[in-house]
Amino acid sequence: MNSFVRLLAVLGGSAVLTLVVGRLTDLLLRRADARHPETPLWNMLRRCGPSLRVLLFTAMLRGAYRQIAWQPLRDHEAAVGQTLTLVLIGAGAWCVVGVASAVVESSYARYALGTRDPSRVRRVRTQVTLIRRIVTAVVAVVAAAAMLLTFPAFRAVGTSVLASAGIIGIVAGVAAQSTLGNVFAGFQIAFGDMVRIGDTVVVDGEWGVVEEVTLTLVAVRTWDERRITMPVSYFTSRPFENWSRGGIQMTGTVFVHCDHTAPVALMREKLKEILDGCEAWDGRGWDLAVTEATPTTIVVRAIVTAKDPDLLWTARCEVREQLVAWLAEKHPYALPRVATAAAVPPPRAEARAEARTDVRPPAG
């Protein structure tokens, strides 16, 4: 009975001490966050509370469990110690990853608040995301290796494993050549500023926005909300369009096929009227000109500008819709038609026909 009471005392004391230390740590972080509102670091560190409590509780049990004179515990002392060690390593890795993530995210948040250039913010966001994942992967590998080294069987074969590590490394490198190429391409994308999260890109004829960048893949969200997942090596080995690089403002074109009798000057005036009422147009520039002529039609090109690709798409669609509707309503003769079909004569042709009708030949 005395040993059982000691077991309860150790467990209860460890739990109470863990709660007290966790509560004091959370209180200190709250005060630090109140004194330094310019940085979100202290508030983000509070998210490490669960991992810190598990770490403290496991550490105290690991140090005191041998003092418990409870026979069932003594019969399995080695297994209990091994389990507590594994939990301690896992909790420590969890806490380290949480602290590193908080530091990286707070640095990015402060940079984003103090920078007005969206392209730089997207670049830092991409780099921060990859750095956080690299740190997580490294900590996970180290923690897994530390857990394996706690087993005597793995320590016994350590020498032979190290002796054959060179051959295994060569074989693994050849087998995972594609994967390793993607990993190095991920580093090149992150720190070479080739593509960033939030960039508007065109890959394989698909227009979309970069939604996620990892060490091995890039996820692109298309305009119709599909997700295209591509290996990062694609962006380092093939050409692609990045509409966000060097600024997100763009110039677009709208092509309209018309009859040769189309009133180009009036179409130019109508285009300016449409753009004046278009919220997507940024006012930087516009133009309308005939760029091509065929035996049956002419190609009229309208140029519009916008602040970003999304607004440019809206402006192009609005110009095309209103311009064609205006032609159909006010100048139907200007629309393309089959040469053998009856056509509506233009106003000037009607006037000339009436003038020829009114002329009477002189009496003989």
Coordinates of C-alpha atoms in Angstrom, one line a residue:
M1 CA 0.0 0.0 0.0
N2 CA 2.9 2.3 0.8
S3 CA 4.4 1.8 -2.6
F4 CA 1.1 2.5 -4.3
V5 CA 0.7 5.7 -2.4
R6 CA 4.2 6.7 -3.5
L7 CA 3.2 6.0 -7.1
L8 CA 0.2 8.3 -6.8
A9 CA 2.4 10.9 -5.1
V10 CA 4.9 10.9 -7.9
L11 CA 2.3 11.0 -10.6
G12 CA 0.2 13.7 -8.8
G13 CA 3.3 15.8 -8.0
S14 CA 4.6 15.6 -11.5
A15 CA 1.2 16.6 -12.9
V16 CA 0.8 19.5 -10.5
L17 CA 4.3 20.8 -11.1
T18 CA 3.8 20.5 -14.8
L19 CA 0.5 22.5 -14.6
V20 CA 2.1 25.2 -12.4
V21 CA 5.1 25.6 -14.7
G22 CA 3.0 25.6 -17.8
R23 CA 0.6 28.2 -16.3
L24 CA 3.5 30.5 -15.3
T25 CA 5.1 30.2 -18.7
D26 CA 1.8 31.1 -20.4
L27 CA 1.4 34.0 -18.0
L28 CA 4.9 35.3 -18.8
L29 CA 4.3 35.0 -22.5
R30 CA 1.0 36.9 -22.2
R31 CA 2.7 39.8 -20.4
A32 CA 5.5 39.8 -23.0
D33 CA 3.0 39.9 -25.7
A34 CA 1.2 42.9 -24.0
R35 CA 4.4 44.8 -23.6
H36 CA 5.6 44.1 -27.2
P37 CA 2.5 44.3 -29.5
E38 CA 4.7 45.0 -32.5
T39 CA 5.8 41.4 -32.7
P40 CA 3.5 38.3 -32.7
L41 CA 6.3 36.0 -31.5
W42 CA 5.2 35.8 -27.8
N43 CA 1.6 35.0 -28.7
M44 CA 2.7 32.4 -31.2
L45 CA 5.0 30.8 -28.6
R46 CA 1.9 30.1 -26.5
R47 CA 0.9 27.5 -29.0
C48 CA 3.8 25.4 -27.8
G49 CA 2.1 25.0 -24.4
P50 CA 0.9 21.4 -25.0
S51 CA 4.2 20.1 -26.2
L52 CA 6.0 21.9 -23.2
R53 CA 3.6 20.3 -20.7
V54 CA 4.2 16.8 -22.2
L55 CA 7.9 17.4 -22.2
L56 CA 8.0 18.5 -18.5
F57 CA 5.7 15.8 -17.3
T58 CA 7.7 13.1 -19.1
A59 CA 11.0 14.5 -17.9
M60 CA 9.9 14.4 -14.3
L61 CA 8.5 10.9 -14.6
R62 CA 11.7 9.8 -16.3
G63 CA 13.8 11.1 -13.4
A64 CA 11.6 9.8 -10.6
Y65 CA 10.1 6.5 -11.7
R66 CA 13.0 4.5 -10.3
Q67 CA 12.2 5.8 -6.8
I68 CA 8.8 4.1 -6.9
A69 CA 8.9 0.8 -4.9
W70 CA 6.0 -0.7 -6.7
Q71 CA 6.5 -4.3 -7.7
P72 CA 4.7 -4.3 -11.1
L73 CA 6.7 -1.3 -12.1
R74 CA 10.0 -2.9 -11.0
D75 CA 9.2 -6.0 -13.1
H76 CA 8.9 -3.9 -16.2
E77 CA 11.4 -1.2 -15.3
A78 CA 13.4 -1.4 -18.5
A79 CA 10.3 -1.2 -20.7
V80 CA 8.9 1.7 -18.8
G81 CA 12.2 3.6 -19.0
Q82 CA 12.4 2.9 -22.7
T83 CA 8.9 4.2 -23.3
L84 CA 9.5 7.3 -21.2
T85 CA 12.7 8.0 -23.1
L86 CA 10.9 7.7 -26.5
V87 CA 8.1 10.0 -25.4
L88 CA 10.6 12.5 -24.0
I89 CA 12.5 12.6 -27.4
G90 CA 9.2 12.9 -29.3
A91 CA 8.0 15.7 -27.0
G92 CA 11.3 17.5 -27.3
A93 CA 11.1 17.4 -31.1
W94 CA 7.5 18.6 -31.0
C95 CA 8.5 21.5 -28.8
V96 CA 11.5 22.4 -31.0
V97 CA 9.4 22.4 -34.2
G98 CA 6.8 24.6 -32.5
V99 CA 9.4 27.2 -31.3
A100 CA 11.1 27.2 -34.7
S101 CA 7.8 27.7 -36.5
A102 CA 6.8 30.5 -34.2
V103 CA 10.1 32.3 -34.7
V104 CA 9.9 31.9 -38.5
E105 CA 6.2 32.9 -38.8
S106 CA 6.7 36.0 -36.5
S107 CA 9.6 37.1 -38.6
Y108 CA 7.5 36.8 -41.8
A109 CA 4.6 38.7 -40.1
R110 CA 6.8 41.6 -39.1
Y111 CA 8.3 41.8 -42.6
A112 CA 4.9 41.6 -44.3
L113 CA 3.6 44.5 -42.1
G114 CA 6.6 46.7 -42.9
T115 CA 6.8 46.0 -46.7
R116 CA 4.5 47.4 -49.3
D117 CA 5.9 45.5 -52.2
P118 CA 3.6 42.5 -52.8
S119 CA 6.2 40.6 -54.8
R120 CA 8.7 40.8 -52.0
V121 CA 6.1 39.6 -49.5
R122 CA 5.3 36.6 -51.7
R123 CA 9.0 35.8 -52.1
V124 CA 9.6 35.8 -48.3
R125 CA 6.4 33.8 -47.7
T126 CA 7.7 31.1 -50.1
Q127 CA 11.1 31.0 -48.5
V128 CA 9.6 31.0 -44.9
T129 CA 7.3 28.1 -45.8
L130 CA 10.2 26.0 -47.2
I131 CA 12.5 26.9 -44.3
R132 CA 9.8 25.8 -41.8
R133 CA 9.3 22.5 -43.6
I134 CA 13.1 21.9 -43.8
V135 CA 13.5 22.5 -40.1
T136 CA 10.5 20.1 -39.4
A137 CA 12.1 17.4 -41.6
V138 CA 15.5 17.8 -40.0
V139 CA 14.1 17.7 -36.5
A140 CA 12.0 14.7 -37.3
V141 CA 15.0 12.8 -38.8
V142 CA 17.2 13.6 -35.8
A143 CA 14.4 12.6 -33.4
A144 CA 13.8 9.3 -35.2
A145 CA 17.5 8.5 -35.2
A146 CA 17.7 9.3 -31.5
M147 CA 14.8 7.0 -30.8
L148 CA 16.4 4.2 -32.7
L149 CA 19.7 4.6 -30.9
T150 CA 18.0 4.0 -27.6
F151 CA 17.5 0.4 -28.6
P152 CA 20.6 -1.8 -27.8
A153 CA 20.1 -3.8 -31.0
F154 CA 20.6 -0.8 -33.2
R155 CA 23.7 0.3 -31.3
A156 CA 25.2 -3.2 -31.8
V157 CA 24.9 -3.0 -35.6
G158 CA 26.0 0.6 -35.8
T159 CA 29.5 -0.2 -36.9
S160 CA 28.5 -2.5 -39.8
V161 CA 25.9 0.1 -40.9
L162 CA 28.5 2.9 -40.9
A163 CA 30.9 0.6 -42.9
S164 CA 28.4 0.0 -45.6
A165 CA 27.0 3.6 -45.6
G166 CA 29.1 4.6 -48.6
I167 CA 27.7 1.8 -50.8
I168 CA 24.1 2.3 -49.6
G169 CA 24.4 6.1 -50.2
I170 CA 25.5 5.5 -53.8
V171 CA 22.7 3.0 -54.5
A172 CA 20.1 5.3 -52.8
G173 CA 21.4 8.3 -54.8
V174 CA 21.0 6.5 -58.1
A175 CA 17.6 5.1 -57.1
A176 CA 16.3 8.5 -55.9
Q177 CA 17.8 10.7 -58.5
S178 CA 14.5 12.2 -59.6
T179 CA 13.4 12.8 -56.0
L180 CA 16.8 14.4 -55.1
G181 CA 16.5 16.5 -58.2
N182 CA 13.1 17.8 -57.1
V183 CA 14.5 18.6 -53.6
F184 CA 17.4 20.7 -55.0
A185 CA 15.0 22.3 -57.5
G186 CA 12.8 23.3 -54.5
F187 CA 15.8 25.1 -52.9
Q188 CA 16.5 26.8 -56.2
I189 CA 12.9 28.0 -56.5
A190 CA 12.8 29.2 -52.9
F191 CA 16.0 31.2 -52.9
G192 CA 16.3 31.9 -56.6
D193 CA 13.0 33.8 -56.7
M194 CA 11.7 32.0 -59.7
V195 CA 8.2 31.4 -58.6
R196 CA 6.4 32.4 -55.3
I197 CA 3.2 31.6 -53.5
G198 CA 0.5 33.9 -54.9
D199 CA 2.2 34.4 -58.3
T200 CA 0.0 34.2 -61.4
V201 CA 1.5 31.7 -63.9
V202 CA 0.7 29.9 -67.1
V203 CA 2.0 26.3 -67.3
D204 CA 1.2 23.9 -70.1
G205 CA -1.5 26.3 -71.3
E206 CA -3.2 26.5 -67.9
W207 CA -3.7 29.8 -66.2
G208 CA -3.6 29.8 -62.4
V209 CA -2.2 31.0 -59.1
V210 CA 0.6 29.3 -57.2
E211 CA -1.1 28.0 -54.0
E212 CA 1.6 25.9 -52.4
V213 CA 5.3 25.3 -52.8
T214 CA 7.1 22.4 -51.2
L215 CA 10.5 20.8 -51.6
T216 CA 9.1 18.4 -54.2
L217 CA 6.0 19.9 -55.8
V218 CA 4.2 23.1 -56.7
A219 CA 0.4 23.3 -56.5
V220 CA -1.3 25.7 -59.0
R221 CA -5.0 26.7 -58.5
T222 CA -6.6 27.4 -61.9
W223 CA -9.3 29.9 -62.6
D224 CA -12.0 27.2 -62.5
E225 CA -10.7 26.1 -59.0
R226 CA -8.9 23.0 -60.2
R227 CA -5.5 22.1 -58.6
I228 CA -2.6 21.2 -60.8
T229 CA 0.2 19.5 -59.0
M230 CA 3.6 19.7 -60.8
P231 CA 7.1 18.7 -59.7
V232 CA 9.3 21.6 -58.9
S233 CA 11.8 20.4 -61.5
Y234 CA 9.3 21.5 -64.2
F235 CA 9.9 25.1 -63.2
T236 CA 13.7 24.8 -63.4
S237 CA 13.9 22.9 -66.7
R238 CA 11.1 24.3 -68.8
P239 CA 9.9 27.8 -69.7
F240 CA 6.7 29.1 -68.1
E241 CA 4.9 32.4 -67.9
N242 CA 5.0 34.3 -64.6
W243 CA 2.7 37.2 -64.9
S244 CA 3.5 38.5 -61.4
R245 CA 7.3 38.9 -61.8
G246 CA 8.4 42.5 -62.1
G247 CA 5.0 43.8 -61.2
I248 CA 1.4 42.5 -61.5
Q249 CA 0.0 45.2 -63.8
M250 CA -0.7 44.0 -67.3
T251 CA -1.8 44.9 -70.8
G252 CA -4.3 42.8 -72.7
T253 CA -5.9 42.7 -76.1
V254 CA -9.4 42.2 -77.4
F255 CA -9.8 41.1 -81.1
V256 CA -13.1 41.7 -82.9
H257 CA -13.7 40.5 -86.5
C258 CA -15.7 43.1 -88.5
D259 CA -16.8 43.8 -92.1
H260 CA -14.7 46.1 -94.2
T261 CA -17.4 48.8 -93.8
A262 CA -17.0 48.9 -90.0
P263 CA -16.8 52.5 -88.5
V264 CA -13.3 52.2 -86.9
A265 CA -13.3 55.8 -85.7
L266 CA -16.7 55.4 -84.0
M267 CA -15.5 52.1 -82.5
R268 CA -12.5 53.9 -81.1
E269 CA -14.8 56.5 -79.4
K270 CA -17.0 53.8 -78.1
L271 CA -14.0 51.9 -76.6
K272 CA -13.0 55.0 -74.7
E273 CA -16.6 55.4 -73.4
I274 CA -16.7 51.7 -72.3
L275 CA -13.4 52.0 -70.5
D276 CA -14.4 55.2 -68.7
G277 CA -17.3 53.2 -67.1
C278 CA -15.2 50.0 -66.5
E279 CA -14.0 49.7 -62.9
A280 CA -11.4 47.1 -63.9
W281 CA -9.5 49.5 -66.2
D282 CA -6.7 51.3 -64.4
G283 CA -6.5 54.2 -66.8
R284 CA -2.8 53.6 -67.8
G285 CA -3.5 53.2 -71.5
W286 CA -5.8 52.1 -74.3
D287 CA -5.9 51.9 -78.1
L288 CA -7.9 50.5 -81.0
A289 CA -6.5 49.8 -84.5
V290 CA -7.0 47.5 -87.5
T291 CA -4.3 44.9 -87.3
E292 CA -5.2 42.6 -90.2
A293 CA -7.4 42.5 -93.3
T294 CA -8.7 39.4 -95.1
P295 CA -10.8 39.2 -98.3
T296 CA -14.0 39.1 -96.2
T297 CA -13.2 40.8 -92.8
I298 CA -10.9 43.0 -90.9
V299 CA -9.4 42.3 -87.5
V300 CA -9.9 45.2 -85.0
R301 CA -7.6 45.0 -81.9
A302 CA -8.5 46.9 -78.7
I303 CA -5.8 47.3 -76.1
V304 CA -6.7 47.7 -72.4
T305 CA -4.7 47.8 -69.1
A306 CA -5.4 46.7 -65.6
K307 CA -3.7 46.5 -62.2
D308 CA -3.5 42.7 -62.1
P309 CA -4.4 39.6 -64.2
D310 CA -7.8 39.1 -62.6
L311 CA -8.9 42.7 -63.3
L312 CA -7.4 42.5 -66.8
W313 CA -9.6 39.4 -67.6
T314 CA -12.7 41.3 -66.4
A315 CA -11.8 44.4 -68.4
R316 CA -11.3 42.3 -71.6
C317 CA -14.6 40.5 -71.2
E318 CA -16.5 43.7 -70.6
V319 CA -15.0 45.5 -73.6
R320 CA -15.6 42.5 -75.9
E321 CA -19.2 42.2 -74.7
Q322 CA -20.2 45.8 -74.9
L323 CA -18.4 46.5 -78.1
V324 CA -20.0 43.6 -80.0
A325 CA -23.4 44.5 -78.5
W326 CA -23.0 48.1 -79.6
L327 CA -22.1 47.0 -83.2
A328 CA -25.1 44.7 -83.4
E329 CA -27.5 47.4 -82.2
K330 CA -26.1 50.6 -83.9
H331 CA -24.1 49.3 -86.8
P332 CA -25.2 45.8 -87.8
Y333 CA -23.7 46.2 -91.3
A334 CA -20.2 46.2 -89.6
L335 CA -20.6 42.6 -88.4
P336 CA -19.0 39.8 -90.4
R337 CA -21.4 38.2 -92.9
V338 CA -21.4 35.6 -95.7
A339 CA -20.8 37.3 -99.0
T340 CA -23.8 35.6 -100.7
A341 CA -26.2 36.8 -98.1
A342 CA -28.3 39.9 -98.2
A343 CA -26.6 42.7 -96.3
V344 CA -27.8 45.9 -94.7
P345 CA -26.2 48.8 -96.6
P346 CA -24.2 51.3 -94.6
P347 CA -25.6 54.8 -94.2
R348 CA -23.4 56.5 -96.8
A349 CA -24.3 53.9 -99.4
E350 CA -28.0 54.5 -98.8
A351 CA -27.4 58.2 -99.3
R352 CA -25.6 57.7 -102.5
A353 CA -28.3 55.4 -103.8
E354 CA -31.0 57.9 -103.1
A355 CA -29.0 60.7 -104.8
R356 CA -28.7 58.6 -107.9
T357 CA -32.4 57.9 -107.9
D358 CA -33.3 61.6 -107.6
V359 CA -31.2 62.5 -110.7
R360 CA -33.3 62.7 -113.9
P361 CA -31.8 62.5 -117.4
P362 CA -32.4 65.6 -119.6
A363 CA -35.3 65.6 -122.1
G364 CA -34.3 64.8 -125.7

